[in-house]
Amino acid sequence: MKILAIESSCDETAAAVVEDGRNVLSNIIASQVEEHKLYGGVVPEIASRRHAEAIVGVVNEALKTANCTVDDVDAIAVTYAPGLIGALLVGVNFAKGLSLATGKPLIPTHHLRSHIASNYISHKELKPPFLCLVVSGGHSHIVEVKDYTDMRVIGRTRDDAAGEAFDKAARAMGIPYPGGVELDKIAENGDDTAFPMPRPRVDGSPYDFSFSGLKTAVINLIHNRQQKGEDIPVADVCASYRKAVVGLLVDNFLQAADDLGYTTLVTAGGVSANSLLRRELEKRCKGKYQLFMPEKPLCGDNGAMVGAQGYYEYLAGHVAKSDLNAVATLPISEDKY
Ligand code: KG4
Ligand code: ZN
């Protein structure tokens, strides 16, 4: 079964053709990041406009690269939640129109479930159940993936998402948006013991995360040094901060795995491209857990992951009608269409 998949939840207009949830025939991404960089973050209104301009070309390119026409695809999957509402609406309306015009089924797909599904492309043998650390610009969750469309969140952030925590700290050091990527590169050359950071825990919720105290600690450190006229050893600050954020993520994730008896562990979302997170997990999982992470190019937003998850949504009978709407906030365990 060939699925044409569309993603427009944030600042990437993406489309892909994916066969049977695992085999990527094309994966086209038009990124708006250079424009949003000017403003230090995603400007929702600009994102919607750019999606509207890009979507026809991106979908055509995805079909052409996959060597097919819209007649050759069996269904259309689209990200309908969660995300920026205006941005989501562009993809949803485009997919609805295409489904109506062609008579192909319309599959509503949850963005975070799709991030998890990027692993089905990278690891053909991976099947639920497993425990997944979902870390992106908007979410930090520990999710029990019981089945392809049956999930339960057992840990979550109480404030910033991990990606947001990286981006905000990077911004305080003058690193342009999305700073998490650059911070990771700079940290590779820093001393991670230079600045001890707090290790915030959430009382009574051992799997929940809190990053705001860490973010404030690093911002205060930078401001204090600036006020005293001292230079900021950026690489050392990046390395110390990255170690602290990754430490929280890995500790809670492995604790949850032990407590719940999961031995298959998976990561997903933009932050799972972080070099230290990957190294730490590889080191600590060795011989004890089976670890799966998406290939780096599939960690960020893309259409292929939507095609992968869309396949399993379709198998579960999740097909929408032409009244499908976009939803800005929706728990990973719920369907709303
Ligand atoms: O999953 P994603 O592409 O979009 C959302 O659904 O939010 O995640 C984007 C986030 C951004 O905050 C970005 O800074 C972060 O992922 N990110 C990273 C790295 N690559 C992307 N954070 C830390 N290290 C990286 N290598
Ligand atoms: Zn995402």
Short mmCIF file of C-alpha atoms and ligand atoms in Angstrom, two decimals:
data_model
loop_
_atom_site.label_atom_id
_atom_site.label_comp_id
_atom_site.label_asym_id
_atom_site.label_seq_id
_atom_site.Cartn_x
_atom_site.Cartn_y
_atom_site.Cartn_z
CA MET A 1 0.00 0.00 0.00
CA LYS A 2 1.39 3.40 -1.06
CA ILE A 3 0.63 6.43 1.08
CA LEU A 4 1.17 10.05 0.11
CA ALA A 5 1.96 11.82 3.39
CA ILE A 6 1.85 15.52 4.21
CA GLU A 7 3.36 17.37 7.20
CA SER A 8 3.02 21.10 7.97
CA SER A 9 2.75 21.33 11.77
CA CYS A 10 5.61 23.79 12.34
CA ASP A 11 8.17 25.31 9.99
CA GLU A 12 8.81 22.48 7.54
CA THR A 13 6.54 21.84 4.56
CA ALA A 14 7.07 18.15 3.86
CA ALA A 15 5.63 15.39 1.70
CA ALA A 16 6.60 11.78 1.10
CA VAL A 17 5.47 8.57 -0.53
CA VAL A 18 5.85 5.54 1.74
CA GLU A 19 5.05 1.91 0.97
CA ASP A 20 3.60 -0.37 3.65
CA GLY A 21 4.73 1.93 6.44
CA ARG A 22 8.40 1.03 6.09
CA ASN A 23 9.71 1.70 2.62
CA VAL A 24 10.35 5.35 1.71
CA LEU A 25 9.96 6.08 -2.02
CA SER A 26 10.43 9.84 -1.60
CA ASN A 27 10.82 12.34 1.23
CA ILE A 28 10.82 16.04 0.31
CA ILE A 29 11.27 18.83 2.87
CA ALA A 30 11.05 22.58 2.28
CA SER A 31 12.43 24.25 5.40
CA GLN A 32 11.55 27.81 6.39
CA VAL A 33 14.22 27.97 9.07
CA GLU A 34 16.33 30.69 7.41
CA GLU A 35 13.39 33.11 7.46
CA HIS A 36 12.35 32.36 11.07
CA LYS A 37 16.00 32.78 12.16
CA LEU A 38 15.60 36.53 11.54
CA TYR A 39 13.04 36.65 14.37
CA GLY A 40 14.72 34.23 16.79
CA GLY A 41 11.94 31.62 16.55
CA VAL A 42 9.00 30.43 14.47
CA VAL A 43 6.53 33.20 13.58
CA PRO A 44 3.21 31.34 13.17
CA GLU A 45 1.72 33.73 10.61
CA ILE A 46 4.79 33.53 8.39
CA ALA A 47 4.86 29.74 8.75
CA SER A 48 1.27 29.41 7.48
CA ARG A 49 1.91 31.66 4.49
CA ARG A 50 5.05 29.80 3.48
CA HIS A 51 3.29 26.42 3.79
CA ALA A 52 0.52 27.68 1.49
CA GLU A 53 3.12 28.78 -1.06
CA ALA A 54 5.22 25.62 -0.87
CA ILE A 55 2.75 22.78 -0.53
CA VAL A 56 1.81 22.20 -4.19
CA GLY A 57 5.44 22.12 -5.29
CA VAL A 58 6.53 19.87 -2.41
CA VAL A 59 3.74 17.32 -3.01
CA ASN A 60 4.44 17.28 -6.75
CA GLU A 61 8.14 16.73 -6.08
CA ALA A 62 7.37 13.87 -3.67
CA LEU A 63 5.19 12.14 -6.28
CA LYS A 64 7.73 12.73 -9.07
CA THR A 65 10.66 11.43 -7.00
CA ALA A 66 8.63 8.32 -6.09
CA ASN A 67 8.00 7.85 -9.79
CA CYS A 68 4.25 7.92 -9.42
CA THR A 69 1.19 10.09 -9.88
CA VAL A 70 -1.59 10.69 -7.41
CA ASP A 71 -3.53 7.88 -9.14
CA ASP A 72 -0.87 5.39 -8.02
CA VAL A 73 -1.21 6.14 -4.30
CA ASP A 74 -3.77 4.30 -2.19
CA ALA A 75 -4.37 6.87 0.54
CA ILE A 76 -3.41 10.33 1.79
CA ALA A 77 -2.09 10.78 5.33
CA VAL A 78 -1.79 14.19 6.95
CA THR A 79 -0.61 15.62 10.29
CA TYR A 80 -3.74 17.07 11.89
CA ALA A 81 -2.46 17.53 15.49
CA PRO A 82 -0.69 18.88 17.48
CA GLY A 83 1.09 22.00 16.17
CA LEU A 84 0.62 25.59 15.08
CA ILE A 85 -3.00 25.77 14.09
CA GLY A 86 -2.58 27.95 11.01
CA ALA A 87 0.31 25.80 9.80
CA LEU A 88 -1.57 22.52 10.37
CA LEU A 89 -4.62 23.88 8.53
CA VAL A 90 -2.64 24.29 5.32
CA GLY A 91 -1.71 20.60 5.21
CA VAL A 92 -5.11 19.41 6.41
CA ASN A 93 -7.03 21.47 3.86
CA PHE A 94 -4.72 20.45 1.05
CA ALA A 95 -5.06 16.75 1.97
CA LYS A 96 -8.84 17.04 2.30
CA GLY A 97 -9.10 18.64 -1.13
CA LEU A 98 -6.91 15.97 -2.68
CA SER A 99 -8.85 13.19 -0.99
CA LEU A 100 -12.16 14.65 -2.14
CA ALA A 101 -10.92 15.10 -5.71
CA THR A 102 -9.42 11.60 -6.00
CA GLY A 103 -11.69 9.56 -3.73
CA LYS A 104 -8.63 8.23 -1.83
CA PRO A 105 -9.02 7.66 1.92
CA LEU A 106 -7.84 10.46 4.22
CA ILE A 107 -5.76 9.32 7.21
CA PRO A 108 -5.44 11.73 10.16
CA THR A 109 -2.03 11.38 11.82
CA HIS A 110 -0.78 12.61 15.23
CA HIS A 111 2.57 14.40 14.92
CA LEU A 112 4.21 12.71 17.91
CA ARG A 113 3.05 9.24 16.89
CA SER A 114 4.69 10.00 13.53
CA HIS A 115 7.97 10.94 15.23
CA ILE A 116 7.89 7.53 16.94
CA ALA A 117 7.13 5.89 13.57
CA SER A 118 10.31 7.32 12.02
CA ASN A 119 11.91 4.32 13.76
CA TYR A 120 9.87 1.84 11.70
CA ILE A 121 11.65 3.23 8.64
CA SER A 122 15.13 3.14 10.19
CA HIS A 123 14.62 -0.29 11.84
CA LYS A 124 12.48 -2.66 9.78
CA GLU A 125 12.44 -5.23 12.59
CA LEU A 126 11.09 -2.88 15.27
CA LYS A 127 7.57 -3.59 16.51
CA PRO A 128 5.65 -2.46 19.61
CA PRO A 129 5.56 -2.92 22.56
CA PHE A 130 8.43 -0.66 23.60
CA LEU A 131 9.18 2.39 25.74
CA CYS A 132 9.87 5.60 23.84
CA LEU A 133 11.55 8.87 24.80
CA VAL A 134 9.87 11.49 22.62
CA VAL A 135 11.88 14.72 22.69
CA SER A 136 11.12 17.56 20.32
CA GLY A 137 10.83 21.34 20.24
CA GLY A 138 7.37 21.22 21.79
CA HIS A 139 7.24 17.98 23.82
CA SER A 140 9.26 15.78 26.19
CA HIS A 141 7.44 12.58 26.96
CA ILE A 142 8.18 9.05 28.08
CA VAL A 143 5.61 6.97 26.24
CA GLU A 144 4.57 3.36 26.60
CA VAL A 145 3.94 2.29 23.00
CA LYS A 146 1.75 -0.75 23.60
CA ASP A 147 0.76 -1.04 19.96
CA TYR A 148 1.13 1.06 16.80
CA THR A 149 -1.84 3.26 17.76
CA ASP A 150 -2.17 2.49 21.48
CA MET A 151 0.02 4.67 23.68
CA ARG A 152 0.22 5.96 27.23
CA VAL A 153 2.32 8.85 28.51
CA ILE A 154 4.01 7.97 31.81
CA GLY A 155 6.34 10.96 32.11
CA ARG A 156 6.25 14.47 30.74
CA THR A 157 7.84 17.86 31.15
CA ARG A 158 6.28 20.20 33.69
CA ASP A 159 7.56 23.31 31.87
CA ASP A 160 9.80 23.62 28.80
CA ALA A 161 10.32 20.85 26.29
CA ALA A 162 13.89 19.57 25.91
CA GLY A 163 14.28 21.20 22.48
CA GLU A 164 12.91 24.45 23.81
CA ALA A 165 15.33 24.28 26.77
CA PHE A 166 18.24 23.87 24.33
CA ASP A 167 16.97 26.64 22.03
CA LYS A 168 16.40 29.16 24.86
CA ALA A 169 19.82 28.59 26.43
CA ALA A 170 21.41 28.87 23.00
CA ARG A 171 19.59 32.14 22.38
CA ALA A 172 20.94 33.56 25.64
CA MET A 173 24.43 32.86 24.29
CA GLY A 174 23.64 34.56 20.98
CA ILE A 175 23.39 31.31 19.00
CA PRO A 176 20.73 31.72 16.25
CA TYR A 177 17.47 29.72 16.10
CA PRO A 178 17.11 26.72 16.23
CA GLY A 179 19.98 26.88 18.66
CA GLY A 180 19.77 23.29 19.89
CA VAL A 181 21.53 21.99 16.80
CA GLU A 182 24.39 24.47 17.00
CA LEU A 183 24.68 24.18 20.80
CA ASP A 184 25.21 20.45 20.33
CA LYS A 185 28.06 21.05 17.86
CA ILE A 186 29.74 23.72 20.02
CA ALA A 187 29.45 21.50 23.12
CA GLU A 188 31.61 18.83 21.43
CA ASN A 189 34.66 21.06 22.03
CA GLY A 190 33.80 22.17 25.56
CA ASP A 191 34.62 21.00 29.07
CA ASP A 192 31.40 19.58 30.55
CA THR A 193 32.73 19.85 34.11
CA ALA A 194 33.42 23.60 33.87
CA PHE A 195 30.07 24.74 35.27
CA PRO A 196 28.19 22.46 37.67
CA MET A 197 24.44 22.63 36.93
CA PRO A 198 21.42 21.80 39.13
CA ARG A 199 19.70 18.43 38.70
CA PRO A 200 16.02 19.34 39.18
CA ARG A 201 13.64 16.51 40.09
CA VAL A 202 9.86 16.61 40.21
CA ASP A 203 8.70 15.50 43.67
CA GLY A 204 6.46 12.44 43.60
CA SER A 205 6.66 12.03 39.79
CA PRO A 206 9.89 10.16 39.11
CA TYR A 207 9.48 10.15 35.32
CA ASP A 208 8.52 13.80 34.87
CA PHE A 209 11.01 16.43 33.73
CA SER A 210 11.57 20.05 34.67
CA PHE A 211 14.00 22.10 32.62
CA SER A 212 13.10 25.65 33.58
CA GLY A 213 15.43 25.75 36.63
CA LEU A 214 18.34 24.57 34.51
CA LYS A 215 17.55 27.10 31.82
CA THR A 216 17.42 29.90 34.44
CA ALA A 217 20.72 28.70 35.93
CA VAL A 218 22.48 28.98 32.59
CA ILE A 219 20.90 32.36 31.77
CA ASN A 220 21.94 33.72 35.19
CA LEU A 221 25.45 32.40 34.70
CA ILE A 222 25.71 34.23 31.37
CA HIS A 223 24.22 37.48 32.70
CA ASN A 224 26.46 37.48 35.79
CA ARG A 225 29.57 37.09 33.70
CA GLN A 226 28.38 39.76 31.26
CA GLN A 227 27.73 42.20 34.14
CA LYS A 228 31.22 41.61 35.52
CA GLY A 229 32.71 42.14 32.05
CA GLU A 230 34.02 38.54 31.98
CA ASP A 231 34.03 36.54 28.73
CA ILE A 232 31.68 33.66 28.32
CA PRO A 233 33.45 30.40 27.60
CA VAL A 234 30.64 29.39 25.24
CA ALA A 235 31.87 25.86 24.49
CA ASP A 236 32.22 25.04 28.21
CA VAL A 237 28.79 26.47 29.05
CA CYS A 238 27.21 24.52 26.15
CA ALA A 239 28.93 21.29 27.22
CA SER A 240 27.97 21.67 30.91
CA TYR A 241 24.37 22.52 30.08
CA ARG A 242 24.00 19.74 27.49
CA LYS A 243 25.34 17.22 29.98
CA ALA A 244 22.75 18.31 32.54
CA VAL A 245 19.77 18.20 30.12
CA VAL A 246 20.81 14.85 28.67
CA GLY A 247 21.44 13.48 32.18
CA LEU A 248 17.86 14.23 33.20
CA LEU A 249 16.44 12.68 30.04
CA VAL A 250 18.48 9.50 30.24
CA ASP A 251 18.09 8.95 34.01
CA ASN A 252 14.30 9.21 33.98
CA PHE A 253 13.96 7.15 30.81
CA LEU A 254 16.09 4.27 32.12
CA GLN A 255 14.42 4.41 35.54
CA ALA A 256 11.01 4.09 33.85
CA ALA A 257 12.28 1.20 31.71
CA ASP A 258 13.49 -0.68 34.81
CA ASP A 259 10.35 -0.01 36.84
CA LEU A 260 7.99 -1.04 34.05
CA GLY A 261 10.13 -3.92 32.79
CA TYR A 262 10.77 -2.66 29.25
CA THR A 263 13.91 -3.87 27.53
CA THR A 264 13.20 -2.42 24.08
CA LEU A 265 13.93 1.31 24.19
CA VAL A 266 13.34 3.82 21.41
CA THR A 267 13.94 7.55 20.95
CA ALA A 268 12.08 9.99 18.70
CA GLY A 269 11.84 13.69 17.82
CA GLY A 270 14.29 16.45 16.87
CA VAL A 271 16.31 16.24 20.08
CA SER A 272 17.05 12.55 19.49
CA ALA A 273 19.61 13.84 16.95
CA ASN A 274 21.63 15.18 19.91
CA SER A 275 25.10 13.63 19.81
CA LEU A 276 25.52 13.30 23.57
CA LEU A 277 22.03 11.83 24.07
CA ARG A 278 22.82 9.20 21.43
CA ARG A 279 26.23 8.38 22.91
CA GLU A 280 24.94 8.22 26.50
CA LEU A 281 22.04 5.97 25.60
CA GLU A 282 24.26 3.70 23.52
CA LYS A 283 26.70 3.41 26.43
CA ARG A 284 24.13 2.85 29.16
CA CYS A 285 21.92 0.49 27.14
CA LYS A 286 24.75 -1.82 26.03
CA GLY A 287 24.10 -5.43 26.99
CA LYS A 288 20.99 -4.55 28.97
CA TYR A 289 18.44 -3.02 26.61
CA GLN A 290 17.85 -3.12 22.89
CA LEU A 291 18.10 0.50 21.74
CA PHE A 292 16.58 1.97 18.57
CA MET A 293 17.04 5.56 17.41
CA PRO A 294 15.92 7.14 14.12
CA GLU A 295 18.67 7.88 11.59
CA LYS A 296 19.65 11.54 12.13
CA PRO A 297 17.89 12.89 8.98
CA LEU A 298 14.61 11.35 10.20
CA CYS A 299 14.76 12.85 13.73
CA GLY A 300 13.36 16.24 12.69
CA ASP A 301 10.01 16.91 11.03
CA ASN A 302 9.52 15.07 7.74
CA GLY A 303 6.80 13.53 5.61
CA ALA A 304 8.16 9.96 5.61
CA MET A 305 7.38 9.47 9.30
CA VAL A 306 3.79 10.58 8.62
CA GLY A 307 3.55 7.98 5.86
CA ALA A 308 4.89 5.32 8.24
CA GLN A 309 2.45 6.09 11.05
CA GLY A 310 -0.36 6.73 8.55
CA TYR A 311 -0.08 3.12 7.39
CA TYR A 312 -0.66 1.77 10.90
CA GLU A 313 -3.49 4.25 11.53
CA TYR A 314 -5.13 3.00 8.34
CA LEU A 315 -4.75 -0.63 9.40
CA ALA A 316 -6.45 0.31 12.71
CA GLY A 317 -9.38 1.76 10.74
CA HIS A 318 -8.54 5.38 11.45
CA VAL A 319 -9.91 7.15 8.40
CA ALA A 320 -11.30 10.71 8.50
CA LYS A 321 -14.18 12.29 6.64
CA SER A 322 -14.14 15.61 4.81
CA ASP A 323 -14.98 17.43 8.06
CA LEU A 324 -11.49 16.70 9.46
CA ASN A 325 -10.16 19.72 11.33
CA ALA A 326 -6.70 20.63 12.61
CA VAL A 327 -6.17 20.46 16.38
CA ALA A 328 -3.47 22.56 18.09
CA THR A 329 -3.17 20.43 21.26
CA LEU A 330 -3.98 16.73 21.50
CA PRO A 331 -2.58 14.04 23.83
CA ILE A 332 -0.74 11.27 21.99
CA SER A 333 -3.21 8.72 23.34
CA GLU A 334 -6.29 10.43 21.85
CA ASP A 335 -7.91 10.68 18.43
CA LYS A 336 -10.05 13.66 17.55
CA TYR A 337 -11.60 13.62 14.08
O1 KG4 B 1 10.88 17.28 16.34
P1 KG4 B 1 11.30 18.61 15.85
O2 KG4 B 1 11.99 18.71 14.51
O3 KG4 B 1 10.10 19.61 15.81
C1 KG4 B 1 9.06 19.57 16.73
O4 KG4 B 1 8.13 18.75 16.57
O5 KG4 B 1 9.18 20.37 17.70
O6 KG4 B 1 12.27 19.21 16.99
C2 KG4 B 1 12.89 20.45 16.85
C3 KG4 B 1 13.74 20.67 18.08
C4 KG4 B 1 14.33 22.08 18.15
O7 KG4 B 1 14.12 22.60 19.44
C5 KG4 B 1 15.82 21.83 17.88
O8 KG4 B 1 16.67 22.77 18.48
C6 KG4 B 1 15.99 20.46 18.50
O9 KG4 B 1 14.83 19.75 18.12
N1 KG4 B 1 17.20 19.79 18.00
C7 KG4 B 1 18.27 19.50 18.77
C8 KG4 B 1 19.22 18.88 17.93
N2 KG4 B 1 18.69 18.80 16.68
C9 KG4 B 1 17.44 19.36 16.75
N3 KG4 B 1 18.50 19.72 20.08
C10 KG4 B 1 19.67 19.31 20.57
N4 KG4 B 1 20.63 18.71 19.83
C11 KG4 B 1 20.45 18.48 18.51
N5 KG4 B 1 21.41 17.89 17.79
ZN ZN B 2 8.17 17.45 15.27
#
